[in-house]
PDB file of C-alpha atoms in Angstrom:
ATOM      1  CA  UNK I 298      30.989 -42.524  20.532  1.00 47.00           C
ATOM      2  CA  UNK I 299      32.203 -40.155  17.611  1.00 53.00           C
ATOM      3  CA  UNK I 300      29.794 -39.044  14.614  1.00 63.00           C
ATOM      4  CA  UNK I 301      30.934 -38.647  11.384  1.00 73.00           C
ATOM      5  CA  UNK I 302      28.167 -36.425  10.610  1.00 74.00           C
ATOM      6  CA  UNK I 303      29.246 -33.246   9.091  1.00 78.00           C
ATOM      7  CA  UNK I 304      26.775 -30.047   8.676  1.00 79.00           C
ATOM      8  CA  UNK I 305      26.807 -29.036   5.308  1.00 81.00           C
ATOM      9  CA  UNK I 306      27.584 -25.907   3.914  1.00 80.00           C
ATOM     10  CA  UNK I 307      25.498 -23.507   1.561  1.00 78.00           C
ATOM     11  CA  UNK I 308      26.609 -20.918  -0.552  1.00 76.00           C
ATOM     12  CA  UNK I 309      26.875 -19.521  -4.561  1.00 77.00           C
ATOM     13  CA  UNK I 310      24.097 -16.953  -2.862  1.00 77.00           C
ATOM     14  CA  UNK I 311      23.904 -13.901  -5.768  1.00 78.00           C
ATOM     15  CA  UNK I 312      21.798 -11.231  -5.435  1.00 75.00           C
ATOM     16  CA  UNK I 313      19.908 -10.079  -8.929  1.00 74.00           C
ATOM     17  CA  UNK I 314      21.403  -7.000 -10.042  1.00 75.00           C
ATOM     18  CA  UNK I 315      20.485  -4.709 -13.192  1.00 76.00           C
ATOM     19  CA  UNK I 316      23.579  -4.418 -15.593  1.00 82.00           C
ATOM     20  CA  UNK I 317      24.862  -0.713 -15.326  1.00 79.00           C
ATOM     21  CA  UNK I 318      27.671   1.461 -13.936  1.00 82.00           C
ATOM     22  CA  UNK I 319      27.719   0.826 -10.272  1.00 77.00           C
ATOM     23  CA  UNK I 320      24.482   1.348  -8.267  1.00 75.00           C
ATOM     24  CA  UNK I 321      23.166   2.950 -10.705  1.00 80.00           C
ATOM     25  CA  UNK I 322      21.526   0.131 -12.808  1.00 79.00           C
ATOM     26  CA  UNK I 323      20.779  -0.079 -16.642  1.00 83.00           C
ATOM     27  CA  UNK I 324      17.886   2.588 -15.821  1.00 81.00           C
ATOM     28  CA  UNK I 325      20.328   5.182 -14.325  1.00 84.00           C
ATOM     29  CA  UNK I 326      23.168   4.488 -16.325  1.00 87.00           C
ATOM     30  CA  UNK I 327      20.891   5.219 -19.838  1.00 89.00           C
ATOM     31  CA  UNK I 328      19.533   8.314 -17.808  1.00 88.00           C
ATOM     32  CA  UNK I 329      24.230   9.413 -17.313  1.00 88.00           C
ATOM     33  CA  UNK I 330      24.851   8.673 -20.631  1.00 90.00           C
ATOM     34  CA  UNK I 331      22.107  10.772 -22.391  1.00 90.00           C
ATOM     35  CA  UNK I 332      22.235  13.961 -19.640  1.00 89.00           C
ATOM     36  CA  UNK I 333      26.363  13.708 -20.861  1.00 90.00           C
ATOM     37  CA  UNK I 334      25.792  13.992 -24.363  1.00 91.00           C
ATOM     38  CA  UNK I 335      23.551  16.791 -23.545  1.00 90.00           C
ATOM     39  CA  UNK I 336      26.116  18.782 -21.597  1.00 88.00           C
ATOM     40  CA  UNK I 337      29.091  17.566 -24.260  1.00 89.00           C
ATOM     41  CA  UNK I 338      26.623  19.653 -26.469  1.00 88.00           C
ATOM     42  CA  UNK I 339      26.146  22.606 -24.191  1.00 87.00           C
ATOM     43  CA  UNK I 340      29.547  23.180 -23.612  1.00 88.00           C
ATOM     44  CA  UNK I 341      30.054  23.806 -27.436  1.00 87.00           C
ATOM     45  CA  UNK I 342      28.068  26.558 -27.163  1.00 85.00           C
ATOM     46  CA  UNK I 343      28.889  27.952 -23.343  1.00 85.00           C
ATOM     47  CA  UNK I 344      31.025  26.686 -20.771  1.00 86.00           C
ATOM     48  CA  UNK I 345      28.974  27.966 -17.799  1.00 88.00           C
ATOM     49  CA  UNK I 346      25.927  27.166 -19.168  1.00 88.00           C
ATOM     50  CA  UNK I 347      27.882  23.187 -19.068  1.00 87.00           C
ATOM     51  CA  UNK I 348      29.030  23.531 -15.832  1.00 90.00           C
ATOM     52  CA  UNK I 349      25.230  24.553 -14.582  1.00 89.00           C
ATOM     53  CA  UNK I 350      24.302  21.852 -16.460  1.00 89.00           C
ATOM     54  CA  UNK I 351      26.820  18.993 -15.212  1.00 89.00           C
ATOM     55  CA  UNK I 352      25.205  20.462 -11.413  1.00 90.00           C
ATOM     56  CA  UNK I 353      22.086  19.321 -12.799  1.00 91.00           C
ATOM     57  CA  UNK I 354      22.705  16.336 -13.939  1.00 88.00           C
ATOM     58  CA  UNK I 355      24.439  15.303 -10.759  1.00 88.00           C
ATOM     59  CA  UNK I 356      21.331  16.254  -8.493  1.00 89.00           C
ATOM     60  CA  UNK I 357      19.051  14.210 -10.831  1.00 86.00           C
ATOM     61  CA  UNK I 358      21.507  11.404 -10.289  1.00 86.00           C
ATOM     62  CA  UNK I 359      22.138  11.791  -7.085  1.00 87.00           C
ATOM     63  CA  UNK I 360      18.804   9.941  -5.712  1.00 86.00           C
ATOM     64  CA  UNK I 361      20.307   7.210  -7.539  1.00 84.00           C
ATOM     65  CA  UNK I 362      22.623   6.976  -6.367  1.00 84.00           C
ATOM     66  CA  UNK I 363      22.086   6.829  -2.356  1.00 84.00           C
ATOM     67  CA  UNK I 364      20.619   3.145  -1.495  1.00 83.00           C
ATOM     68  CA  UNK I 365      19.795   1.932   1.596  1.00 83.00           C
ATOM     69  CA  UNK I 366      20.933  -1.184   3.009  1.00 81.00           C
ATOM     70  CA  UNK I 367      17.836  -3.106   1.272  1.00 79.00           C
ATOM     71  CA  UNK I 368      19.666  -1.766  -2.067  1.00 78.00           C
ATOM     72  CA  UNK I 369      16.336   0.731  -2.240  1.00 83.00           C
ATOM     73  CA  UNK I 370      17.283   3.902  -3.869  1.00 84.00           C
ATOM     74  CA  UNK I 371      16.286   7.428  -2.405  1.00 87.00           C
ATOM     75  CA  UNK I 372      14.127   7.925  -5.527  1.00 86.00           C
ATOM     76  CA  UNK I 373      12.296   4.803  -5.165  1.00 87.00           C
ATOM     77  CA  UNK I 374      11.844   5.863  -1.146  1.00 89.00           C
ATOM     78  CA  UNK I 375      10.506   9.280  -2.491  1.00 91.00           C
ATOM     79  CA  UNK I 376       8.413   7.817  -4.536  1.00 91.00           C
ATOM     80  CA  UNK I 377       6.437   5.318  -2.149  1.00 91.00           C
ATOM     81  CA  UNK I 378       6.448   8.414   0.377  1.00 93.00           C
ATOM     82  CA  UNK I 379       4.615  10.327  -2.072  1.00 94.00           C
ATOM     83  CA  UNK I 380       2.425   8.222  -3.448  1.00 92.00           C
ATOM     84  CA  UNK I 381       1.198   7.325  -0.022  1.00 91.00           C
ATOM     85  CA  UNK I 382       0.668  10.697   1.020  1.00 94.00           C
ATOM     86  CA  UNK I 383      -1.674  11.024  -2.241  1.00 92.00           C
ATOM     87  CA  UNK I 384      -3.456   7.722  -1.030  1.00 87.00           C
ATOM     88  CA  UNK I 385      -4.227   9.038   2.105  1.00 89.00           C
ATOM     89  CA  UNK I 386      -5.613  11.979   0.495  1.00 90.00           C
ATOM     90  CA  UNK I 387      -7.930  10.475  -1.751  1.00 84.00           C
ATOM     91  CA  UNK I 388      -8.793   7.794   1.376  1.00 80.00           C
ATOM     92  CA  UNK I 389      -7.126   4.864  -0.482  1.00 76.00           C
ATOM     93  CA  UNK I 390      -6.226   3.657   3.182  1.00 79.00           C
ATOM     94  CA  UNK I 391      -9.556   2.605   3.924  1.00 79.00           C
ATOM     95  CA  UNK I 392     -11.057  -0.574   3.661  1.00 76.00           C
ATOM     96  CA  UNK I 393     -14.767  -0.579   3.874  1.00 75.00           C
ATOM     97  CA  UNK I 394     -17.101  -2.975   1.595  1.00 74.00           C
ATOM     98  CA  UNK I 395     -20.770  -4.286   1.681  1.00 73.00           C
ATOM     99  CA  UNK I 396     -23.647  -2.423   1.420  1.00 76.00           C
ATOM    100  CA  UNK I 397     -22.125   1.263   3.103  1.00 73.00           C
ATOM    101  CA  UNK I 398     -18.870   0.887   1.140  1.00 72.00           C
ATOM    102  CA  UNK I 399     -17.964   3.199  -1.869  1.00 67.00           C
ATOM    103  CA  UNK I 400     -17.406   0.238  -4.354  1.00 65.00           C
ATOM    104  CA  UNK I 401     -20.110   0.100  -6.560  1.00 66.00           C
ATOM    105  CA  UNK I 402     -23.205  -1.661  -6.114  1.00 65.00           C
ATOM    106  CA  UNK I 403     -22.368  -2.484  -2.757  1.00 63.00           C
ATOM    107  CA  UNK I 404     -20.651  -5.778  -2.780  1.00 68.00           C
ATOM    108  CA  UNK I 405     -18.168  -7.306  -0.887  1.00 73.00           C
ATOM    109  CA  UNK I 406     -15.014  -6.918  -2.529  1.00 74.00           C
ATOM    110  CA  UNK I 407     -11.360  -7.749  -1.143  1.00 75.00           C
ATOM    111  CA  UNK I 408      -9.181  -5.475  -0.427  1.00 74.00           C
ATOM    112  CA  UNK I 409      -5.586  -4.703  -2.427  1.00 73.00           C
ATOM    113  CA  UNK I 410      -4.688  -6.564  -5.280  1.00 73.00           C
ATOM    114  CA  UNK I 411      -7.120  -9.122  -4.635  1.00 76.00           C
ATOM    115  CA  UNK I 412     -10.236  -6.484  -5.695  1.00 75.00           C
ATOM    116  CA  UNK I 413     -10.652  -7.481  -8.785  1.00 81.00           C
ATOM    117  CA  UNK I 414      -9.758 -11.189  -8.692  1.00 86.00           C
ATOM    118  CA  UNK I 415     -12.030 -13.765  -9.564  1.00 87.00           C
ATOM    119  CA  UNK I 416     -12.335 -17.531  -7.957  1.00 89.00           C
ATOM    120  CA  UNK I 417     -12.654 -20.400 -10.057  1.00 90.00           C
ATOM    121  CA  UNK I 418     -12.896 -24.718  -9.219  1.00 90.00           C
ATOM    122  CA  UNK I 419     -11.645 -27.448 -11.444  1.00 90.00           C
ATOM    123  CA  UNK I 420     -10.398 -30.960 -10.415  1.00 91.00           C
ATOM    124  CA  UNK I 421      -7.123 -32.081 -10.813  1.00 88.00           C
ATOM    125  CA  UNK I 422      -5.787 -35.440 -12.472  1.00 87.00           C
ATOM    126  CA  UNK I 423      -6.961 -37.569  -9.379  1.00 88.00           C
ATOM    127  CA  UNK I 424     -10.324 -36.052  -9.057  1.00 88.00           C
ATOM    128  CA  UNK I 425      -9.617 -33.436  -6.410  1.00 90.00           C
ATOM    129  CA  UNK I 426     -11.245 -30.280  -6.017  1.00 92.00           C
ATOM    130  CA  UNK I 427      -8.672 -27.159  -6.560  1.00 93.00           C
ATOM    131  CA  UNK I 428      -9.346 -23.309  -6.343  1.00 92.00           C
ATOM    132  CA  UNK I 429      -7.706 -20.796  -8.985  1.00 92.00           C
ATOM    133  CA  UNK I 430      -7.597 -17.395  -8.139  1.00 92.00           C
ATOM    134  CA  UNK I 431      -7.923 -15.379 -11.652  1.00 91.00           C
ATOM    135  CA  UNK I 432      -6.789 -11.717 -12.270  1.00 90.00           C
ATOM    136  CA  UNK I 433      -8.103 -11.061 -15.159  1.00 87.00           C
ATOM    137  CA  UNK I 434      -5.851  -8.043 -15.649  1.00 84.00           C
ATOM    138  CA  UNK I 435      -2.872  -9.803 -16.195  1.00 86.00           C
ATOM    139  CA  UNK I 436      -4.051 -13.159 -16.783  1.00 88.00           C
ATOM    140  CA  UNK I 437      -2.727 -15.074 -13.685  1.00 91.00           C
ATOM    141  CA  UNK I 438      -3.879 -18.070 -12.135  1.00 93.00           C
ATOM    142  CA  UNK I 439      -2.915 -19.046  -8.417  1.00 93.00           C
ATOM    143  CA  UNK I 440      -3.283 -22.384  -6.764  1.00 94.00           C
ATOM    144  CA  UNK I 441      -2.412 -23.316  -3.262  1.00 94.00           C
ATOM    145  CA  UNK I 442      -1.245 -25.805  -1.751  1.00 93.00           C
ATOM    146  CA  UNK I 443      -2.208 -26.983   2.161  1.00 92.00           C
ATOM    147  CA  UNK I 444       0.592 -29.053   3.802  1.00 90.00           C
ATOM    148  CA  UNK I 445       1.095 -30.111   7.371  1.00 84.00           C
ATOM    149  CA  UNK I 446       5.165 -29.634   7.961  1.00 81.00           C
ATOM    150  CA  UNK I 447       6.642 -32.417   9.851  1.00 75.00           C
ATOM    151  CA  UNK I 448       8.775 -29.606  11.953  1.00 74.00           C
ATOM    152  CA  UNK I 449      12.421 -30.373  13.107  1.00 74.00           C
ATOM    153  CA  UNK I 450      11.526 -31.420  16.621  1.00 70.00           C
ATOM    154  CA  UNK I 451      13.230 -34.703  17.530  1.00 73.00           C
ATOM    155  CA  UNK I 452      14.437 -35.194  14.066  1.00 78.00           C
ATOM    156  CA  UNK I 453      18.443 -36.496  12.783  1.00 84.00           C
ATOM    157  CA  UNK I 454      20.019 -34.046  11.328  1.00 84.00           C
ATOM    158  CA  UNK I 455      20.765 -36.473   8.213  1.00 86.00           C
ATOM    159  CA  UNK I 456      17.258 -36.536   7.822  1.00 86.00           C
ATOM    160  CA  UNK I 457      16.652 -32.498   7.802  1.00 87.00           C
ATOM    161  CA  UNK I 458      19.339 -32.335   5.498  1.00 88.00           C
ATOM    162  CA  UNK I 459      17.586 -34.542   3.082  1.00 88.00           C
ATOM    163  CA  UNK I 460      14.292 -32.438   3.588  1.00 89.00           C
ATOM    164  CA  UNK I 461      16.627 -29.556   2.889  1.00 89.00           C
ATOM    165  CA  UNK I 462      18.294 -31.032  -0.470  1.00 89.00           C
ATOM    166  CA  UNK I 463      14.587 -31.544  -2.084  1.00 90.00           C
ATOM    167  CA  UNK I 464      14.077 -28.664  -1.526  1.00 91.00           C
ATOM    168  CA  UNK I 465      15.730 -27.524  -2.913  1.00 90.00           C
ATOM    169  CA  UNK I 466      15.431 -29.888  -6.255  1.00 90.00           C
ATOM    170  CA  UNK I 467      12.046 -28.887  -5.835  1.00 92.00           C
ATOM    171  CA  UNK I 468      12.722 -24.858  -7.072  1.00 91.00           C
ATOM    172  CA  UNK I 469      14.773 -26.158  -9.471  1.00 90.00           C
ATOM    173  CA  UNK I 470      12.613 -27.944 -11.095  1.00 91.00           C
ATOM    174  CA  UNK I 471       9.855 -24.932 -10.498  1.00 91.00           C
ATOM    175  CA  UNK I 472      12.309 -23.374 -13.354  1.00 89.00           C
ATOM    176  CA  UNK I 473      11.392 -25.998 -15.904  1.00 89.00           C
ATOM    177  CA  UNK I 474       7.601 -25.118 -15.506  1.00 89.00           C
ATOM    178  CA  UNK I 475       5.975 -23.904 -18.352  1.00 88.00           C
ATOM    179  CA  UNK I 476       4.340 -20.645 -17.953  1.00 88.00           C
ATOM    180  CA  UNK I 477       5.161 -20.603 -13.667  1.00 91.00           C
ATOM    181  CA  UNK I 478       5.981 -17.092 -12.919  1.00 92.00           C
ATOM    182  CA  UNK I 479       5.566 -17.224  -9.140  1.00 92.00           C
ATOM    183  CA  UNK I 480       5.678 -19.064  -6.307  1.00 93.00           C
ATOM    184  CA  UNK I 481       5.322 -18.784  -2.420  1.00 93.00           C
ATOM    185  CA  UNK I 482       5.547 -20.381   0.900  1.00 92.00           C
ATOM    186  CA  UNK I 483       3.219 -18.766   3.519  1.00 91.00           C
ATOM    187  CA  UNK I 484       3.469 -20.393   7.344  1.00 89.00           C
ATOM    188  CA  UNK I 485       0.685 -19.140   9.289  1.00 86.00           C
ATOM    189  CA  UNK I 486       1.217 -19.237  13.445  1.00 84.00           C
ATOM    190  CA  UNK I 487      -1.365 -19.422  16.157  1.00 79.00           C
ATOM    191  CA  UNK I 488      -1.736 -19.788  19.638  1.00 78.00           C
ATOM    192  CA  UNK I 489      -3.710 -22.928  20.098  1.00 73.00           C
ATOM    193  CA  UNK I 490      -5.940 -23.919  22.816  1.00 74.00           C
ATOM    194  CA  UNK I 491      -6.235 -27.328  22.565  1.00 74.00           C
ATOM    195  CA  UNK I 492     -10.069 -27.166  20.762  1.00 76.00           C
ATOM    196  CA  UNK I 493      -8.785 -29.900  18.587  1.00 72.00           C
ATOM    197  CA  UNK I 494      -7.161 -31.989  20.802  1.00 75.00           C
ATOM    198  CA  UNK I 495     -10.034 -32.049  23.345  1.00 79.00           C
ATOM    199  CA  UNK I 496     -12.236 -33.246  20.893  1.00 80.00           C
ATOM    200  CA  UNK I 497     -10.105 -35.542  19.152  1.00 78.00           C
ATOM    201  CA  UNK I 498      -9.670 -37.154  22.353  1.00 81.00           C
ATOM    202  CA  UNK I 499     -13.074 -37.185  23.640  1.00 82.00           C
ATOM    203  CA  UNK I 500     -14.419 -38.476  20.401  1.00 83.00           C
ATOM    204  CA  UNK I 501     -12.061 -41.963  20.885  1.00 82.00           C
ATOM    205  CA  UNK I 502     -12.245 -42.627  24.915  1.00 84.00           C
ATOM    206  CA  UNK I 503     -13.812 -45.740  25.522  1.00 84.00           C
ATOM    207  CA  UNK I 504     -16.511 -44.970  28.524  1.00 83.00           C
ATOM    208  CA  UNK I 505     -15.536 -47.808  29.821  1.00 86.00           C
ATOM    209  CA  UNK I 506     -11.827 -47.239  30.108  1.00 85.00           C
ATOM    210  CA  UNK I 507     -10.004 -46.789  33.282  1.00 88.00           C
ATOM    211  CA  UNK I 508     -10.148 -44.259  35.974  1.00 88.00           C
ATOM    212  CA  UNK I 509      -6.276 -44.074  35.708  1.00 88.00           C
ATOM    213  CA  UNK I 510      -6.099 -44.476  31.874  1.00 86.00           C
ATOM    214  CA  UNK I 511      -9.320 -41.463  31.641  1.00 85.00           C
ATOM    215  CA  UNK I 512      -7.517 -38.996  34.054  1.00 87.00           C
ATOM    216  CA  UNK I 513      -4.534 -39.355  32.537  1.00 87.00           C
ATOM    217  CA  UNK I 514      -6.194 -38.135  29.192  1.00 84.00           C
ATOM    218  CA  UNK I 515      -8.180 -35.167  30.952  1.00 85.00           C
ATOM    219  CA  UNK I 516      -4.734 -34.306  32.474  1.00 85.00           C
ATOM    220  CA  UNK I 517      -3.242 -34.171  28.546  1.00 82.00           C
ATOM    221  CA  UNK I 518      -6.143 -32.383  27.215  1.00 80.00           C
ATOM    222  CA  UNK I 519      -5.620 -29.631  30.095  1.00 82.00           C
ATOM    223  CA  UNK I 520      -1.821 -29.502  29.943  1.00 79.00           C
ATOM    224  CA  UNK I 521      -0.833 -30.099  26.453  1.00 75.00           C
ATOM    225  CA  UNK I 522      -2.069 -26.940  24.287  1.00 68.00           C
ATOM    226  CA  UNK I 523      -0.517 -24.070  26.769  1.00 64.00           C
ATOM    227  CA  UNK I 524       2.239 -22.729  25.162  1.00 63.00           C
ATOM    228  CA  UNK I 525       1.728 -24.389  21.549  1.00 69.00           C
ATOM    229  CA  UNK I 526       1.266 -23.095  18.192  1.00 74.00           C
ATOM    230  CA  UNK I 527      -0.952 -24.117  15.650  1.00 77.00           C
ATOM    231  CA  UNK I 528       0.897 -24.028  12.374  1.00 81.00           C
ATOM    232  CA  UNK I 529      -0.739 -23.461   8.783  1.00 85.00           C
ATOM    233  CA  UNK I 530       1.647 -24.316   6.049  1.00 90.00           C
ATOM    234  CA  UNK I 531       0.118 -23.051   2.338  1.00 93.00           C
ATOM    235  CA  UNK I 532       2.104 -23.512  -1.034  1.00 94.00           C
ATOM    236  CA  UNK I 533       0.977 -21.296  -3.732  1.00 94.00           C
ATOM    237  CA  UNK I 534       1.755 -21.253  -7.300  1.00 94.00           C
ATOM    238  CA  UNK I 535       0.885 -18.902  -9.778  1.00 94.00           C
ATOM    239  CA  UNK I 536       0.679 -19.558 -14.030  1.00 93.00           C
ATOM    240  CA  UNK I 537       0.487 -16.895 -16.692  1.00 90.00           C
ATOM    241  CA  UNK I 538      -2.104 -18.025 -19.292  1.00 85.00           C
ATOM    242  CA  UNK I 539       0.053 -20.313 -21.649  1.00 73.00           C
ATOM    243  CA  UNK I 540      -0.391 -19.755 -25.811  1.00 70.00           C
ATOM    244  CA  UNK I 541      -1.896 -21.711 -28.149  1.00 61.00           C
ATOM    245  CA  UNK I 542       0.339 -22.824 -30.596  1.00 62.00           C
ATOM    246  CA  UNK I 543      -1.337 -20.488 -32.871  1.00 60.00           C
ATOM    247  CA  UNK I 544       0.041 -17.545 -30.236  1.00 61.00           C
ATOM    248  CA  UNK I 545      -3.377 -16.756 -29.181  1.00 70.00           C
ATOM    249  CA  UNK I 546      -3.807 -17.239 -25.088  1.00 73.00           C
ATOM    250  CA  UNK I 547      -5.461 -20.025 -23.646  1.00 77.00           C
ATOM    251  CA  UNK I 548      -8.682 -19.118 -22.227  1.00 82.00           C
ATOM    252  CA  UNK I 549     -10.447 -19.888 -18.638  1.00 83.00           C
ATOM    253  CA  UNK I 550     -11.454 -23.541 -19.326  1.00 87.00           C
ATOM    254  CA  UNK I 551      -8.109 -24.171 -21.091  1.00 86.00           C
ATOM    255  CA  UNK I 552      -5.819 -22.912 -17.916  1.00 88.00           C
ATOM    256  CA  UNK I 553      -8.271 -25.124 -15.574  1.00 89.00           C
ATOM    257  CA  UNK I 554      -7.334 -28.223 -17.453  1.00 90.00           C
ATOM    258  CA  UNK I 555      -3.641 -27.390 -17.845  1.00 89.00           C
ATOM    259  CA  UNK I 556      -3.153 -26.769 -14.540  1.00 91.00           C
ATOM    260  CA  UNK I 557      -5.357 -29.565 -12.645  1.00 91.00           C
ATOM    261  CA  UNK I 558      -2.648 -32.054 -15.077  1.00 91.00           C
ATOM    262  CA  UNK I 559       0.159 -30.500 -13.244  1.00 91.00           C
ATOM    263  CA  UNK I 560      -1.314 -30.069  -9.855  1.00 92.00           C
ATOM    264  CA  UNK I 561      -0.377 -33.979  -8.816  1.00 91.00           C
ATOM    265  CA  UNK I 562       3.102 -33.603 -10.288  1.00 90.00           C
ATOM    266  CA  UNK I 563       4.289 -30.760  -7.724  1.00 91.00           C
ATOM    267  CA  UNK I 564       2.019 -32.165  -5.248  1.00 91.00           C
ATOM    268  CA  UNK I 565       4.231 -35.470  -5.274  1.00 89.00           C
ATOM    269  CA  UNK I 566       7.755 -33.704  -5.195  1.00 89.00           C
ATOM    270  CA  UNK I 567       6.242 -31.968  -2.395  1.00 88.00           C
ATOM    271  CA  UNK I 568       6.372 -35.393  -0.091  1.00 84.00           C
ATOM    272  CA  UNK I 569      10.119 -35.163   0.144  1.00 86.00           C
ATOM    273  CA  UNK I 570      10.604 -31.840   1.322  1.00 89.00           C
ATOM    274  CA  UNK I 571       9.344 -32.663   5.014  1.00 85.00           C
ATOM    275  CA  UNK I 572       6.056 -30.304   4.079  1.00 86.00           C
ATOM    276  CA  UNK I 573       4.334 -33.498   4.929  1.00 83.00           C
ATOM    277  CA  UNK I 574       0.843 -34.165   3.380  1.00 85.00           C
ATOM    278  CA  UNK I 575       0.011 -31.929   0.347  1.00 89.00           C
ATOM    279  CA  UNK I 576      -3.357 -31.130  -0.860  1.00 91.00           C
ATOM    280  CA  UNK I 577      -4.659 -28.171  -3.227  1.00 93.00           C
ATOM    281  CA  UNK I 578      -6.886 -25.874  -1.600  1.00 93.00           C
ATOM    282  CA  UNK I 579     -10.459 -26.185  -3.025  1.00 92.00           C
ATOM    283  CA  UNK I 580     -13.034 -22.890  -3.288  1.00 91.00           C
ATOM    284  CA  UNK I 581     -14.369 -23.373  -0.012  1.00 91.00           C
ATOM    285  CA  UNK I 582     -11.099 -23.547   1.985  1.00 91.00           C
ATOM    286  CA  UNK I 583      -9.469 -20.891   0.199  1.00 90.00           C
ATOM    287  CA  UNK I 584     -12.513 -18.603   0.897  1.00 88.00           C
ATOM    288  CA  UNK I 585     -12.386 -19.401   4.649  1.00 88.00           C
ATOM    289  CA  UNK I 586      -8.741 -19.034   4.988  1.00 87.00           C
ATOM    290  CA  UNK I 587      -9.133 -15.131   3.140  1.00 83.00           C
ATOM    291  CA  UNK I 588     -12.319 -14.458   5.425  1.00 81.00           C
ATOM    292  CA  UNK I 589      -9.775 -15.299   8.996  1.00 81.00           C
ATOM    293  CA  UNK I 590      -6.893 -13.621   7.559  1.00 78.00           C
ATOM    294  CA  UNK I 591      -9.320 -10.451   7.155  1.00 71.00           C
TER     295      UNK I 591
END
């Protein structure tokens, strides 16, 4: 028996460049064209104080030169180097909070970018609890999305394509979002050891089952977990604070509603994708999740 099935093919893959001469970008091309008008205008005046200066110029532009095969320039690598080394002086490295920490007051602050976030809870179109993580800085506003993938495991290859294709729809449309600036997939492996299972199972056995039909459970329950992983699957999607049509910026209350209306809508284009069943996060689950992960 023959298939007709053909694998599909993907492609049109572009990586975002910065308009400029060569590797240099729009950054280090301005940078060329400016240090050559200023050696055009040395040279009027000496030609080996132009020639020194061309040297110049092409040791400044040489760490922009040089990329690695990320496309990260030396000066960028130079950079990070140093600023980490002036991190580590100051003790930026550590993490300590709660009442011996340096953070004032002595509260429990996370670490990174997530210091001076906020958490705030709305509901959603349907009713639903959802958590939006605020930084106030730049006026962001995160939701996230639980799902349970359905995984690939003994599924048609028709039907993975499919999963793949609205997918794929699905970033498209994220495009068409007003005031989306961000999103992110995050899947989250474990080793599991069968916690669930055994009292999933043990919860449902009828006492007065079988000896064959019971021992065939306990043999499940013992067997089953070793070697599997327990897979978290989180969506999260982040909004700048939209404008009034005055231009003034919506406030708190205003991004709460705005987003719990749209929270449904990408929840539901979500149930094609194979990510299975989709649910925004509420406070409580979000907190828990950031307390395992640190």
């Amino acid at each position: 028996m023959t298939s007709d099935y053909q694998e599909p093919t993907y492609g049109n893959w572009r990586k975002p460049v910065s308009p400029g001469i060569g590797r240099l970008g729009l950054a280090g091309t301005l940078l060329l064209l400016v240090g050559m008008i200023l050696v055009t205008f040395v040279a009027m005046l000496s030609a080996l104080a132009a020639l020194v200066s061309a040297m110049l110029l092409g040791l400044v532009m040489l760490p922009l030169i040089i990329q690695d095969r990320h496309g990260r320039t030396a000066l960028q690598a130079m950079t990070a180097r140093v600023n980490w080394w002036w991190g580590l002086s100051q003790g930026w490295h550590l993490y300590r909070s709660g009442p011996l920490s340096v953070i004032p007051h002595g509260s429990c602050r996370l670490p990174g970018l997530l210091a001076k976030s906020r958490l705030v809870e709305g509901r959603d179109s349907y009713g639903r609890p959802f958590a939006l993580v605020m930084i106030p800085s730049t006026k962001h506003y995160t939701a996230v999305f639980e799902c349970n993938a359905d995984g690939a495991a003994l599924v048609d290859r028709q039907q993975i394509d499919s999963w793949v294709a609205h997918w794929g729809s699905w970033l498209a449309a994220l495009a068409y979002e007003p005031g989306l600036v961000a999103a992110s997939v995050t899947i989250e492996t474990a080793p599991d050891l069968g916690h669930r299972l055994k009292e999933e199972v043990h919860a449902h056995i009828d006492p007065n089952a079988p000896e064959l039909a019971r021992a065939a459970l306990e043999e499940i329950v013992w067997n089953y977990p070793v070697g599997s992983a327990r897979v978290s699957t989180r969506i999260a999607v982040t909004y700048a604070a939209l404008p009034h049509p005055g231009g003034r910026r919506r406030d708190e209350e205003a991004m709460v509603r705005e987003i719990g209306m749209r929270i449904p809508g990408l929840i539901a284009g979500l149930e094609m994708t194979g990510a299975g069943s989709a649910h925004p996060m509420s406070a409580e689950q979000l907190a828990r999740a950031v307390r395992v992960a640190y």
